[in-house]
Amino acid sequence: MAQEWTDEPRPVRDRPDVDGLTADARSLLARYGPDARFWTNAVAAAADPARDFLATGLRGHSAHSFLTGAYVNGLDLFGELGLIAVSRDEVGVFWSTGAY
């Protein structure tokens, strides 16, 4: 979710700091433990729960949307991607919304 998922000129997999970014993501998600459950609004994840979005990028992937299409404080919201992590002790919601 550290990249724009429509027209990112340099996806995460091509960045020089890719190892640091993925290590941070793994550390963050590891806090939920081995029994955690995860949900996303990425349609492709429903077809293939083991999909490697880092390798394939997010271009062309669709997501179930919660956006209204309205302007919010002068921003045009155009896309979103989210992940919900649930463990016995806590819930994490990570959401990225594109705007211009």
PDB file of C-alpha atoms in Angstrom, residues 6-95:
ATOM      1  CA  THR A   6      -2.950   3.031 -10.887  1.00  0.00           C
ATOM      2  CA  ASP A   7      -0.023   4.816 -12.511  1.00  0.00           C
ATOM      3  CA  GLU A   8       2.948   4.523 -10.169  1.00  0.00           C
ATOM      4  CA  PRO A   9       6.022   5.294 -12.275  1.00  0.00           C
ATOM      5  CA  ARG A  10       8.235   3.388  -9.844  1.00  0.00           C
ATOM      6  CA  PRO A  11       6.479   0.526  -8.063  1.00  0.00           C
ATOM      7  CA  VAL A  12       7.715  -0.616  -4.664  1.00  0.00           C
ATOM      8  CA  ARG A  13       9.464  -3.649  -6.184  1.00  0.00           C
ATOM      9  CA  ASP A  14      11.707  -1.285  -8.214  1.00  0.00           C
ATOM     10  CA  ARG A  15      12.622   1.094  -5.401  1.00  0.00           C
ATOM     11  CA  PRO A  16      16.097   0.992  -3.863  1.00  0.00           C
ATOM     12  CA  ASP A  17      14.514   0.796  -0.385  1.00  0.00           C
ATOM     13  CA  VAL A  18      12.268  -2.198  -1.213  1.00  0.00           C
ATOM     14  CA  ASP A  19      13.905  -4.393   1.447  1.00  0.00           C
ATOM     15  CA  GLY A  20      13.275  -1.814   4.151  1.00  0.00           C
ATOM     16  CA  LEU A  21       9.684  -1.223   3.059  1.00  0.00           C
ATOM     17  CA  THR A  22       8.830  -4.929   3.017  1.00  0.00           C
ATOM     18  CA  ALA A  23      10.625  -5.515   6.336  1.00  0.00           C
ATOM     19  CA  ASP A  24       8.548  -2.728   7.897  1.00  0.00           C
ATOM     20  CA  ALA A  25       5.346  -4.239   6.504  1.00  0.00           C
ATOM     21  CA  ARG A  26       6.251  -7.703   7.808  1.00  0.00           C
ATOM     22  CA  SER A  27       7.060  -6.289  11.250  1.00  0.00           C
ATOM     23  CA  LEU A  28       3.789  -4.417  11.371  1.00  0.00           C
ATOM     24  CA  LEU A  29       1.681  -7.415  10.343  1.00  0.00           C
ATOM     25  CA  ALA A  30       3.637  -9.832  12.567  1.00  0.00           C
ATOM     26  CA  ARG A  31       2.337  -8.034  15.652  1.00  0.00           C
ATOM     27  CA  TYR A  32      -1.045  -9.666  15.003  1.00  0.00           C
ATOM     28  CA  GLY A  33       0.448 -13.132  15.455  1.00  0.00           C
ATOM     29  CA  PRO A  34       0.239 -16.403  13.546  1.00  0.00           C
ATOM     30  CA  ASP A  35      -3.496 -16.862  14.170  1.00  0.00           C
ATOM     31  CA  ALA A  36      -4.494 -13.465  12.761  1.00  0.00           C
ATOM     32  CA  ARG A  37      -7.119 -13.200  10.043  1.00  0.00           C
ATOM     33  CA  PHE A  38      -6.836 -10.678   7.226  1.00  0.00           C
ATOM     34  CA  TRP A  39      -9.379  -9.123   4.864  1.00  0.00           C
ATOM     35  CA  THR A  40      -8.894  -6.791   1.907  1.00  0.00           C
ATOM     36  CA  ASN A  41     -11.084  -5.062  -0.630  1.00  0.00           C
ATOM     37  CA  ALA A  42      -8.713  -6.105  -3.465  1.00  0.00           C
ATOM     38  CA  VAL A  43     -10.820  -8.219  -5.821  1.00  0.00           C
ATOM     39  CA  ALA A  44      -7.790 -10.221  -7.030  1.00  0.00           C
ATOM     40  CA  ALA A  45      -7.125 -11.471  -3.479  1.00  0.00           C
ATOM     41  CA  ALA A  46     -10.505 -13.217  -3.446  1.00  0.00           C
ATOM     42  CA  ALA A  47      -9.527 -15.262  -6.511  1.00  0.00           C
ATOM     43  CA  ASP A  48      -6.005 -15.986  -5.236  1.00  0.00           C
ATOM     44  CA  PRO A  49      -5.412 -15.421  -1.495  1.00  0.00           C
ATOM     45  CA  ALA A  50      -1.674 -16.035  -2.005  1.00  0.00           C
ATOM     46  CA  ARG A  51      -1.335 -13.432  -4.795  1.00  0.00           C
ATOM     47  CA  ASP A  52       1.997 -11.621  -4.669  1.00  0.00           C
ATOM     48  CA  PHE A  53       0.998  -7.992  -5.213  1.00  0.00           C
ATOM     49  CA  LEU A  54       4.593  -6.856  -4.748  1.00  0.00           C
ATOM     50  CA  ALA A  55       5.741  -8.939  -7.724  1.00  0.00           C
ATOM     51  CA  THR A  56       2.805  -8.113  -9.981  1.00  0.00           C
ATOM     52  CA  GLY A  57       2.128  -4.562  -8.894  1.00  0.00           C
ATOM     53  CA  LEU A  58      -1.333  -3.153  -8.485  1.00  0.00           C
ATOM     54  CA  ARG A  59      -1.932  -1.716 -11.935  1.00  0.00           C
ATOM     55  CA  GLY A  60      -5.132  -3.043 -13.425  1.00  0.00           C
ATOM     56  CA  HIS A  61      -6.394  -4.558 -10.182  1.00  0.00           C
ATOM     57  CA  SER A  62      -9.809  -3.560  -9.000  1.00  0.00           C
ATOM     58  CA  ALA A  63     -11.124  -3.173  -5.487  1.00  0.00           C
ATOM     59  CA  HIS A  64     -14.522  -3.035  -3.898  1.00  0.00           C
ATOM     60  CA  SER A  65     -15.009   0.657  -3.267  1.00  0.00           C
ATOM     61  CA  PHE A  66     -16.456   2.542  -0.352  1.00  0.00           C
ATOM     62  CA  LEU A  67     -15.895   5.951  -1.926  1.00  0.00           C
ATOM     63  CA  THR A  68     -18.858   8.105  -2.798  1.00  0.00           C
ATOM     64  CA  GLY A  69     -17.242   9.888  -5.735  1.00  0.00           C
ATOM     65  CA  ALA A  70     -17.931  13.222  -4.080  1.00  0.00           C
ATOM     66  CA  TYR A  71     -15.426  15.985  -3.528  1.00  0.00           C
ATOM     67  CA  VAL A  72     -14.243  16.201   0.065  1.00  0.00           C
ATOM     68  CA  ASN A  73     -12.754  19.533   1.084  1.00  0.00           C
ATOM     69  CA  GLY A  74     -11.697  20.165  -2.512  1.00  0.00           C
ATOM     70  CA  LEU A  75     -10.189  16.708  -3.030  1.00  0.00           C
ATOM     71  CA  ASP A  76     -11.326  14.346  -5.759  1.00  0.00           C
ATOM     72  CA  LEU A  77     -11.125  10.826  -4.309  1.00  0.00           C
ATOM     73  CA  PHE A  78     -10.438   8.271  -7.038  1.00  0.00           C
ATOM     74  CA  GLY A  79      -9.282   4.951  -5.610  1.00  0.00           C
ATOM     75  CA  GLU A  80      -8.728   2.988  -2.461  1.00  0.00           C
ATOM     76  CA  LEU A  81      -7.065  -0.135  -1.211  1.00  0.00           C
ATOM     77  CA  GLY A  82      -7.431  -1.510   2.277  1.00  0.00           C
ATOM     78  CA  LEU A  83      -6.404  -4.274   4.625  1.00  0.00           C
ATOM     79  CA  ILE A  84      -8.018  -5.266   7.913  1.00  0.00           C
ATOM     80  CA  ALA A  85      -6.024  -7.408  10.361  1.00  0.00           C
ATOM     81  CA  VAL A  86      -7.752  -9.101  13.296  1.00  0.00           C
ATOM     82  CA  SER A  87      -6.162 -10.970  16.173  1.00  0.00           C
ATOM     83  CA  ARG A  88      -7.595 -12.061  19.489  1.00  0.00           C
ATOM     84  CA  ASP A  89      -6.319  -8.846  21.095  1.00  0.00           C
ATOM     85  CA  GLU A  90      -6.554  -6.135  18.461  1.00  0.00           C
ATOM     86  CA  VAL A  91      -7.822  -4.957  15.100  1.00  0.00           C
ATOM     87  CA  GLY A  92      -5.765  -3.008  12.587  1.00  0.00           C
ATOM     88  CA  VAL A  93      -7.206  -1.093   9.654  1.00  0.00           C
ATOM     89  CA  PHE A  94      -4.802   0.063   6.956  1.00  0.00           C
ATOM     90  CA  TRP A  95      -6.336   2.068   4.142  1.00  0.00           C
TER      91      TRP A  95
END
